[in-house]
Short mmCIF file of C-alpha atoms and ligand atoms in Angstrom, two decimals:
data_model
loop_
_atom_site.label_atom_id
_atom_site.label_comp_id
_atom_site.label_asym_id
_atom_site.label_seq_id
_atom_site.Cartn_x
_atom_site.Cartn_y
_atom_site.Cartn_z
CA MET R 703 21.22 -24.89 24.35
CA LYS R 704 17.44 -25.11 24.06
CA LYS R 705 15.08 -25.72 21.15
CA ILE R 706 12.27 -23.19 20.91
CA MET R 707 9.35 -23.38 18.50
CA ALA R 708 8.14 -20.04 17.12
CA VAL R 709 4.57 -20.29 15.84
CA ASN R 710 2.34 -18.03 13.79
CA ALA R 711 -1.18 -19.40 13.46
CA GLY R 712 -3.63 -17.95 10.94
CA SER R 713 -7.20 -18.93 10.15
CA SER R 714 -6.18 -21.73 7.78
CA SER R 715 -2.42 -21.82 8.16
CA LEU R 716 0.25 -22.48 10.72
CA LYS R 717 3.80 -21.27 10.18
CA PHE R 718 6.58 -22.55 12.37
CA GLN R 719 10.30 -22.26 12.96
CA LEU R 720 12.33 -24.37 15.32
CA LEU R 721 15.33 -22.46 16.63
CA GLU R 722 18.27 -23.41 18.78
CA MET R 723 18.67 -20.79 21.45
CA PRO R 724 20.49 -18.72 22.54
CA GLU R 725 22.54 -19.31 19.36
CA GLU R 726 19.52 -18.23 17.27
CA LYS R 727 20.27 -21.05 14.86
CA LEU R 728 17.43 -22.12 12.60
CA VAL R 729 16.89 -25.90 12.87
CA THR R 730 13.90 -26.20 10.58
CA SER R 731 10.96 -24.17 9.31
CA GLY R 732 7.75 -24.85 7.53
CA ILE R 733 4.09 -24.17 7.05
CA VAL R 734 0.81 -26.04 7.14
CA GLU R 735 -1.63 -24.47 4.70
CA ARG R 736 -5.31 -24.97 3.80
CA ILE R 737 -6.12 -26.34 7.27
CA GLY R 738 -9.77 -27.39 7.32
CA MET R 739 -9.98 -27.38 3.51
CA LYS R 740 -9.58 -30.12 0.92
CA HIS R 741 -5.97 -31.03 0.17
CA SER R 742 -4.11 -29.34 3.00
CA ILE R 743 -0.42 -28.80 2.31
CA PHE R 744 2.35 -29.51 4.77
CA SER R 745 5.81 -28.28 3.88
CA ILE R 746 9.02 -28.31 5.83
CA LYS R 747 12.60 -27.32 5.07
CA VAL R 748 15.26 -29.80 6.13
CA ASN R 749 18.93 -29.09 5.41
CA GLY R 750 17.90 -26.49 2.85
CA GLU R 751 15.63 -28.93 1.02
CA LYS R 752 11.87 -28.39 0.92
CA LEU R 753 9.65 -31.43 1.47
CA GLU R 754 5.98 -31.06 0.63
CA GLU R 755 3.02 -33.33 1.23
CA THR R 756 -0.69 -33.05 0.50
CA LEU R 757 -2.78 -34.34 3.39
CA GLU R 758 -6.24 -33.96 4.85
CA ILE R 759 -5.81 -31.79 7.94
CA GLU R 760 -9.18 -31.00 9.48
CA ASN R 761 -8.14 -28.62 12.20
CA HIS R 762 -5.24 -26.92 13.94
CA GLY R 763 -4.97 -29.67 16.57
CA ILE R 764 -4.35 -32.25 13.88
CA ALA R 765 -1.89 -29.91 12.15
CA VAL R 766 0.14 -29.59 15.38
CA ASN R 767 0.19 -33.37 15.87
CA ILE R 768 1.30 -33.98 12.30
CA LEU R 769 3.97 -31.31 12.52
CA LEU R 770 5.48 -32.57 15.77
CA ASN R 771 5.45 -36.19 14.67
CA LYS R 772 7.10 -35.16 11.42
CA LEU R 773 9.95 -33.63 13.43
CA ILE R 774 10.49 -37.04 15.02
CA ASP R 775 10.12 -39.00 11.74
CA LEU R 776 12.66 -36.73 10.08
CA LYS R 777 14.97 -37.15 13.10
CA ILE R 778 15.01 -33.42 13.73
CA ILE R 779 14.14 -34.16 17.36
CA ALA R 780 14.28 -37.47 19.23
CA SER R 781 11.25 -36.72 21.43
CA PHE R 782 8.82 -33.89 22.21
CA ASP R 783 10.81 -33.27 25.42
CA GLU R 784 13.49 -31.59 23.34
CA ILE R 785 11.18 -28.65 22.74
CA ALA R 786 11.83 -26.38 25.70
CA GLY R 787 9.15 -23.82 24.93
CA VAL R 788 6.73 -22.54 22.33
CA GLY R 789 6.48 -18.86 21.43
CA HIS R 790 3.23 -17.82 19.81
CA ARG R 791 2.87 -14.74 17.68
CA VAL R 792 -0.32 -13.04 18.87
CA VAL R 793 -1.74 -10.14 16.90
CA HIS R 794 -3.40 -8.26 19.76
CA GLY R 795 -2.81 -7.88 23.47
CA GLY R 796 -5.45 -5.17 24.01
CA ASP R 797 -4.64 -2.33 26.38
CA ARG R 798 -3.38 -4.61 29.15
CA ILE R 799 -0.51 -6.60 27.71
CA ALA R 800 2.66 -4.54 27.42
CA GLU R 801 5.19 -7.32 27.03
CA SER R 802 5.56 -10.99 26.18
CA ILE R 803 3.92 -13.24 28.76
CA VAL R 804 3.52 -16.89 29.70
CA LEU R 805 0.08 -18.00 28.51
CA GLU R 806 -1.81 -19.59 31.41
CA GLN R 807 -5.59 -19.96 31.56
CA ASP R 808 -6.10 -16.39 32.91
CA GLU R 809 -4.20 -14.86 30.01
CA ILE R 810 -6.09 -17.01 27.51
CA ASP R 811 -9.41 -15.95 29.10
CA TYR R 812 -8.35 -12.30 28.78
CA LEU R 813 -7.46 -12.79 25.11
CA GLU R 814 -10.85 -14.46 24.51
CA SER R 815 -12.48 -11.36 26.02
CA ILE R 816 -10.84 -9.05 23.46
CA VAL R 817 -11.26 -11.19 20.33
CA ASP R 818 -13.57 -8.58 18.80
CA LEU R 819 -10.63 -6.14 18.63
CA ALA R 820 -9.05 -8.37 15.93
CA PRO R 821 -11.49 -11.17 15.06
CA LEU R 822 -9.77 -12.23 11.83
CA HIS R 823 -6.42 -12.83 13.49
CA LEU R 824 -6.83 -13.22 17.25
CA GLY R 825 -9.39 -16.03 16.93
CA PRO R 826 -7.02 -18.17 14.83
CA ASN R 827 -4.08 -17.27 17.12
CA LEU R 828 -6.04 -18.64 20.08
CA ILE R 829 -6.90 -21.83 18.21
CA GLY R 830 -3.17 -22.32 17.54
CA ILE R 831 -2.23 -21.68 21.18
CA LYS R 832 -4.82 -24.15 22.47
CA ALA R 833 -3.81 -26.80 19.94
CA PHE R 834 -0.13 -26.56 20.93
CA LYS R 835 -0.92 -26.48 24.65
CA GLU R 836 -2.92 -29.66 24.29
CA VAL R 837 -0.14 -31.55 22.53
CA LEU R 838 2.68 -30.05 24.63
CA PRO R 839 1.07 -29.46 28.04
CA HIS R 840 4.30 -29.57 30.02
CA VAL R 841 6.25 -26.83 28.29
CA LYS R 842 5.82 -23.10 28.68
CA HIS R 843 3.81 -21.32 26.03
CA VAL R 844 4.68 -17.68 25.60
CA GLY R 845 2.62 -15.04 23.82
CA VAL R 846 4.57 -12.45 21.84
CA PHE R 847 2.24 -9.64 20.89
CA ASP R 848 2.26 -7.42 17.78
CA THR R 849 0.84 -4.60 19.89
CA ALA R 850 3.07 -4.90 22.98
CA PHE R 851 6.03 -2.84 21.75
CA HIS R 852 3.68 0.09 21.18
CA HIS R 853 2.59 0.34 24.81
CA THR R 854 5.04 3.17 25.32
CA ILE R 855 3.21 5.40 22.82
CA PRO R 856 2.11 8.43 24.86
CA GLU R 857 -1.55 9.32 25.36
CA GLU R 858 -1.39 12.32 23.00
CA ALA R 859 -0.35 9.98 20.19
CA PHE R 860 -2.58 6.98 20.88
CA LEU R 861 -5.80 8.83 21.59
CA TYR R 862 -8.19 9.68 18.76
CA ALA R 863 -9.97 13.03 19.04
CA VAL R 864 -13.38 11.38 19.43
CA PRO R 865 -15.79 11.31 22.42
CA TYR R 866 -13.62 10.20 25.33
CA ASP R 867 -15.94 7.38 26.38
CA TRP R 868 -15.19 5.64 23.05
CA TYR R 869 -11.78 5.09 24.62
CA THR R 870 -12.75 4.38 28.22
CA GLN R 871 -15.78 2.21 27.48
CA TYR R 872 -15.04 0.69 24.11
CA LYS R 873 -11.21 0.63 24.05
CA VAL R 874 -11.03 2.74 20.88
CA ARG R 875 -7.41 3.93 20.68
CA LYS R 876 -4.33 3.43 18.57
CA TYR R 877 -2.75 0.05 19.35
CA GLY R 878 -0.24 -0.29 16.51
CA PHE R 879 0.96 -3.56 14.97
CA HIS R 880 4.15 -5.17 13.60
CA GLY R 881 5.66 -4.38 17.03
CA THR R 882 7.86 -7.47 17.13
CA SER R 883 9.40 -6.50 13.80
CA HIS R 884 9.81 -2.82 14.71
CA LYS R 885 11.56 -3.81 17.92
CA TYR R 886 13.88 -6.36 16.29
CA VAL R 887 14.84 -4.02 13.46
CA SER R 888 15.34 -0.91 15.61
CA TYR R 889 17.52 -2.83 18.11
CA ARG R 890 19.56 -4.29 15.27
CA CYS R 891 19.94 -0.80 13.81
CA ALA R 892 21.33 0.47 17.15
CA GLU R 893 23.86 -2.38 17.01
CA LEU R 894 24.88 -1.38 13.48
CA LEU R 895 25.34 2.19 14.69
CA GLY R 896 27.54 0.86 17.49
CA LYS R 897 25.18 2.24 20.15
CA LYS R 898 22.66 1.07 22.71
CA PRO R 899 18.96 1.19 21.74
CA GLU R 900 18.46 3.81 24.52
CA ASP R 901 20.84 6.15 22.75
CA VAL R 902 19.34 6.25 19.27
CA ASN R 903 16.21 7.42 17.48
CA VAL R 904 15.18 5.22 14.59
CA ILE R 905 12.31 5.38 12.09
CA VAL R 906 11.40 1.89 10.91
CA ALA R 907 9.46 1.38 7.69
CA HIS R 908 8.07 -2.17 7.73
CA ILE R 909 6.75 -2.32 4.19
CA GLY R 910 5.29 -5.64 3.16
CA ASN R 911 1.80 -6.57 2.07
CA GLY R 912 0.80 -4.93 5.34
CA ALA R 913 2.86 -1.85 6.06
CA SER R 914 3.54 0.41 9.00
CA ILE R 915 6.09 2.98 10.07
CA CYS R 916 7.25 3.33 13.65
CA ALA R 917 9.05 6.11 15.52
CA VAL R 918 11.42 4.43 17.98
CA LYS R 919 12.92 6.91 20.44
CA GLY R 920 15.61 5.57 22.73
CA GLY R 921 14.44 1.98 22.15
CA LEU R 922 10.76 2.75 22.78
CA SER R 923 7.92 3.05 20.29
CA VAL R 924 6.50 6.57 20.56
CA ASP R 925 4.20 6.51 17.54
CA THR R 926 3.24 4.25 14.69
CA THR R 927 1.04 4.48 11.63
CA MET R 928 -1.28 1.52 12.15
CA GLY R 929 -3.99 2.27 14.66
CA PHE R 930 -7.05 0.67 16.20
CA THR R 931 -6.73 -1.85 13.37
CA PRO R 932 -4.06 -2.56 10.74
CA LEU R 933 -6.11 -0.50 8.25
CA GLU R 934 -4.78 2.89 9.36
CA GLY R 935 -1.68 4.65 8.09
CA ILE R 936 0.03 4.30 4.73
CA PRO R 937 -1.59 2.58 1.73
CA MET R 938 -0.68 -1.13 1.50
CA GLY R 939 -1.09 -4.06 -0.92
CA THR R 940 -4.88 -4.05 -0.67
CA ARG R 941 -5.55 -1.68 2.27
CA SER R 942 -6.29 2.00 1.84
CA GLY R 943 -4.50 3.39 4.88
CA ASN R 944 -5.94 6.72 6.06
CA ILE R 945 -8.95 8.15 4.30
CA ASP R 946 -11.46 10.80 5.26
CA PRO R 947 -13.88 8.80 7.47
CA ALA R 948 -16.82 10.62 5.85
CA ILE R 949 -16.10 8.71 2.62
CA ILE R 950 -17.54 5.59 4.23
CA GLU R 951 -21.10 6.89 4.57
CA TYR R 952 -20.88 8.65 1.19
CA MET R 953 -19.88 5.44 -0.60
CA MET R 954 -22.42 3.36 1.34
CA ASN R 955 -25.11 5.59 -0.15
CA LYS R 956 -23.62 5.67 -3.64
CA LYS R 957 -23.04 1.91 -3.91
CA HIS R 958 -25.95 0.80 -1.69
CA LYS R 959 -23.58 -1.18 0.49
CA SER R 960 -23.34 -1.77 4.22
CA ALA R 961 -20.57 -0.35 6.41
CA LYS R 962 -19.12 -3.83 6.54
CA GLU R 963 -19.02 -4.10 2.76
CA ILE R 964 -17.35 -0.71 2.36
CA THR R 965 -14.80 -1.58 5.05
CA ASN R 966 -14.14 -4.74 3.09
CA PHE R 967 -13.36 -2.58 0.03
CA LEU R 968 -10.93 -0.58 2.16
CA ASN R 969 -9.23 -3.74 3.42
CA LYS R 970 -9.23 -5.90 0.31
CA GLN R 971 -9.73 -3.77 -2.84
CA SER R 972 -7.71 -0.65 -2.12
CA GLY R 973 -4.06 0.33 -1.77
CA TYR R 974 -1.77 -0.84 -4.61
CA LEU R 975 -4.57 -2.98 -6.05
CA GLY R 976 -7.24 -0.29 -5.92
CA VAL R 977 -5.15 2.51 -7.40
CA SER R 978 -3.32 0.46 -10.06
CA GLY R 979 -6.18 -1.85 -11.02
CA ILE R 980 -3.41 -4.36 -11.78
CA SER R 981 -2.14 -6.11 -8.69
CA SER R 982 -1.52 -5.89 -4.97
CA ASP R 983 1.98 -7.26 -5.50
CA SER R 984 4.80 -4.75 -5.57
CA ARG R 985 6.79 -6.82 -8.10
CA ASP R 986 3.97 -6.49 -10.65
CA LEU R 987 3.66 -2.76 -10.03
CA VAL R 988 7.39 -2.07 -10.25
CA ALA R 989 7.51 -3.97 -13.57
CA ALA R 990 4.37 -2.25 -14.94
CA ALA R 991 5.61 1.19 -13.84
CA GLU R 992 8.92 0.56 -15.58
CA SER R 993 7.11 -0.23 -18.80
CA GLY R 994 5.19 3.04 -18.60
CA ASN R 995 1.91 2.13 -16.90
CA HIS R 996 0.67 5.35 -15.30
CA ARG R 997 -1.62 3.87 -12.66
CA ALA R 998 1.04 1.41 -11.50
CA LYS R 999 3.46 4.31 -11.03
CA LEU R 1000 0.72 6.31 -9.35
CA ALA R 1001 -0.01 3.50 -6.86
CA ILE R 1002 3.67 3.42 -5.89
CA ASP R 1003 3.86 7.23 -5.70
CA VAL R 1004 0.72 7.55 -3.56
CA GLN R 1005 2.30 5.17 -1.05
CA ALA R 1006 5.78 6.72 -1.28
CA LYS R 1007 4.39 10.22 -0.69
CA ARG R 1008 2.52 9.07 2.39
CA MET R 1009 5.59 7.23 3.66
CA ALA R 1010 7.75 10.32 3.27
CA ASP R 1011 5.09 12.42 5.04
CA TYR R 1012 5.10 10.10 8.05
CA ILE R 1013 8.88 9.73 8.17
CA ALA R 1014 9.26 13.52 8.10
CA SER R 1015 6.63 13.98 10.79
CA TYR R 1016 8.28 11.37 13.04
CA TYR R 1017 11.64 13.04 12.45
CA VAL R 1018 10.20 16.28 13.79
CA TYR R 1019 8.25 14.56 16.58
CA MET R 1020 11.36 12.80 17.91
CA GLY R 1021 13.57 15.87 17.54
CA GLY R 1022 15.65 14.16 14.86
CA ALA R 1023 16.58 10.60 14.00
CA ASP R 1024 19.84 8.70 13.64
CA ALA R 1025 18.54 6.33 11.00
CA ILE R 1026 15.69 5.28 8.74
CA VAL R 1027 15.36 1.53 8.20
CA PHE R 1028 13.47 -0.38 5.52
CA THR R 1029 12.32 -3.91 6.19
CA ALA R 1030 9.79 -6.62 5.11
CA GLY R 1031 9.00 -7.82 1.57
CA ILE R 1032 8.92 -4.45 -0.20
CA GLY R 1033 11.39 -2.71 2.13
CA GLU R 1034 13.93 -5.47 1.64
CA ASN R 1035 13.45 -5.91 -2.10
CA ALA R 1036 11.87 -3.01 -3.95
CA VAL R 1037 14.95 -0.99 -4.92
CA PRO R 1038 13.13 1.80 -6.84
CA THR R 1039 10.50 2.21 -4.12
CA ARG R 1040 13.18 2.80 -1.46
CA ALA R 1041 14.89 5.38 -3.66
CA ASN R 1042 11.52 7.03 -4.37
CA VAL R 1043 10.89 7.55 -0.63
CA ILE R 1044 14.40 8.72 0.29
CA GLU R 1045 14.52 11.22 -2.59
CA ARG R 1046 11.40 12.85 -1.12
CA LEU R 1047 13.31 13.39 2.14
CA ALA R 1048 16.15 15.46 0.65
CA VAL R 1049 15.18 18.43 2.82
CA LEU R 1050 16.16 16.39 5.90
CA GLY R 1051 19.57 15.82 4.31
CA ALA R 1052 18.76 12.19 3.44
CA LYS R 1053 20.63 10.98 0.35
CA ILE R 1054 20.51 7.57 -1.27
CA ASP R 1055 23.57 5.79 -2.71
CA HIS R 1056 22.18 4.02 -5.77
CA GLU R 1057 24.98 1.46 -5.92
CA ARG R 1058 24.45 0.43 -2.28
CA ASN R 1059 20.68 0.51 -2.80
CA SER R 1060 20.90 -1.95 -5.70
CA LYS R 1061 21.22 -4.95 -3.37
CA VAL R 1062 18.21 -6.91 -2.16
CA ARG R 1063 17.40 -9.05 0.86
CA VAL R 1064 20.63 -8.23 2.70
CA GLU R 1065 21.52 -6.04 5.62
CA GLN R 1066 22.94 -2.96 3.98
CA LEU R 1067 23.61 0.73 4.47
CA ILE R 1068 21.96 2.40 1.47
CA SER R 1069 22.56 6.08 2.20
CA ALA R 1070 25.43 8.08 0.72
CA ASP R 1071 28.41 8.95 2.90
CA ASP R 1072 27.35 12.61 2.95
CA SER R 1073 23.73 11.79 3.90
CA LYS R 1074 22.78 13.58 7.15
CA ILE R 1075 20.75 10.59 8.21
CA LYS R 1076 21.80 6.98 7.74
CA VAL R 1077 19.42 4.74 5.81
CA PHE R 1078 19.59 0.96 6.19
CA VAL R 1079 17.89 -2.15 4.90
CA ILE R 1080 17.61 -4.68 7.73
CA PRO R 1081 15.78 -7.94 6.99
CA THR R 1082 13.24 -8.48 9.73
CA ASN R 1083 13.19 -11.64 11.81
CA GLU R 1084 10.11 -11.83 13.97
CA GLU R 1085 10.72 -15.51 14.74
CA VAL R 1086 14.08 -14.80 16.37
CA MET R 1087 12.44 -12.10 18.48
CA ILE R 1088 9.69 -14.57 19.49
CA ALA R 1089 12.31 -17.19 20.39
CA ARG R 1090 14.35 -14.65 22.40
CA ASP R 1091 11.33 -13.59 24.45
CA THR R 1092 10.25 -17.20 24.95
CA LEU R 1093 13.72 -18.21 26.13
CA SER R 1094 13.85 -15.32 28.58
CA LEU R 1095 10.55 -16.45 30.14
CA LEU R 1096 11.40 -20.15 30.48
P1 LIG D 1380 5.61 -9.39 3.04
O1 LIG D 1380 4.19 -9.10 3.41
O2 LIG D 1380 6.61 -8.79 3.98
O3 LIG D 1380 5.88 -10.84 2.73
O4 LIG D 1380 5.87 -8.62 1.65
C1 LIG D 1380 5.18 -8.93 0.47
C2 LIG D 1380 5.48 -7.88 -0.58
O5 LIG D 1380 6.90 -7.87 -0.86
C3 LIG D 1380 4.78 -8.11 -1.89
O6 LIG D 1380 4.20 -6.91 -2.36
C4 LIG D 1380 5.91 -8.53 -2.81
O7 LIG D 1380 5.67 -8.17 -4.14
C5 LIG D 1380 7.05 -7.71 -2.26
N1 LIG D 1380 8.31 -8.20 -2.83
C6 LIG D 1380 8.91 -9.39 -2.64
N2 LIG D 1380 10.00 -9.48 -3.46
C7 LIG D 1380 10.06 -8.34 -4.18
C8 LIG D 1380 10.94 -7.81 -5.20
N3 LIG D 1380 12.00 -8.50 -5.62
N4 LIG D 1380 10.69 -6.57 -5.70
C9 LIG D 1380 9.63 -5.86 -5.27
N5 LIG D 1380 8.76 -6.29 -4.32
C10 LIG D 1380 8.97 -7.50 -3.78
#
């Protein structure tokens, strides 16, 4: 039995889970928020109870020290030596990293060299990795990459039809994200079908604030909706998903804004929020739609239509699919949104069972017995996947 720490470092936050492996038992979890700001918040769950403290935490290094010492104070571990390894969620592995790897100096140097592919996330990920390595220099640190699972996407699907040197010189291609979740969920789905991942085709809809769909053929990602960045694909909480790229220059001229400012609109003021004008949160939209708000319903429908389009296209691309799976915040909880999508797929023989679909946050078959394709909800668990990969590299 080994204790593995799964870490997800953002620009001002650090989420963690300590797991006992290989049992996959959660020991404790928590989050440090507002790092580098006034009144940072440290919270940790112990025996189901949440403890919260307001502290001044200037940087990620201090956050890591506080967190590890807290584990000792709370008698969750007796010494740092009990932590056998640390798995770091890393947003981007560029075109080189195709699987989880031990993070030595060479790997960190490589990640530094591709920071501009995902500056908002990769920079903070690296800060988290360095902070943990400094405090725990003797354990292995493993990088688990959001992009790695998508390395099996064939050239015809990852290449944009743009001048070829954009790809060769500037690395412009589809990378895809949420790979750890797509892998976990598609493997779990194979288990539920009583088959090996190699023997099934699964379409995973990871629909949270960020959202992407993945075609998983025989256990391998063969296409996904997010692309060079997490902006591509289906509309999300605040992101537009696909638009005609010519809109960018048109709106720059109309609004007298820079490309950066318009891209910011596409990332932060679009999707659910942009269309509804109400909220980026699916709970608010579901409630508003139910009380007759047209734009809230429209925001949900615009996303559901695009989801159904992609699911149908992946169904054709893979030559059929054994299952469609919903996961993440909206996929696990938004009952009417799931039904909305599946009802659009009737031509594939997909049929929802409304009674089964009424449950939230649980692993559940939600298709009818006479549905030609099984539809599941499978709660995602990226941390377990991170801990599994870390354990296998120790
Ligand atoms: P995530 O990014 O995976 O944490 O997902 C966040 C999204 O899940 C937000 O849009 C939430 O509104 C949505 N969500 C969480 N609970 C519910 C719920 N009960 N009904 C509808 N959406 C929900």
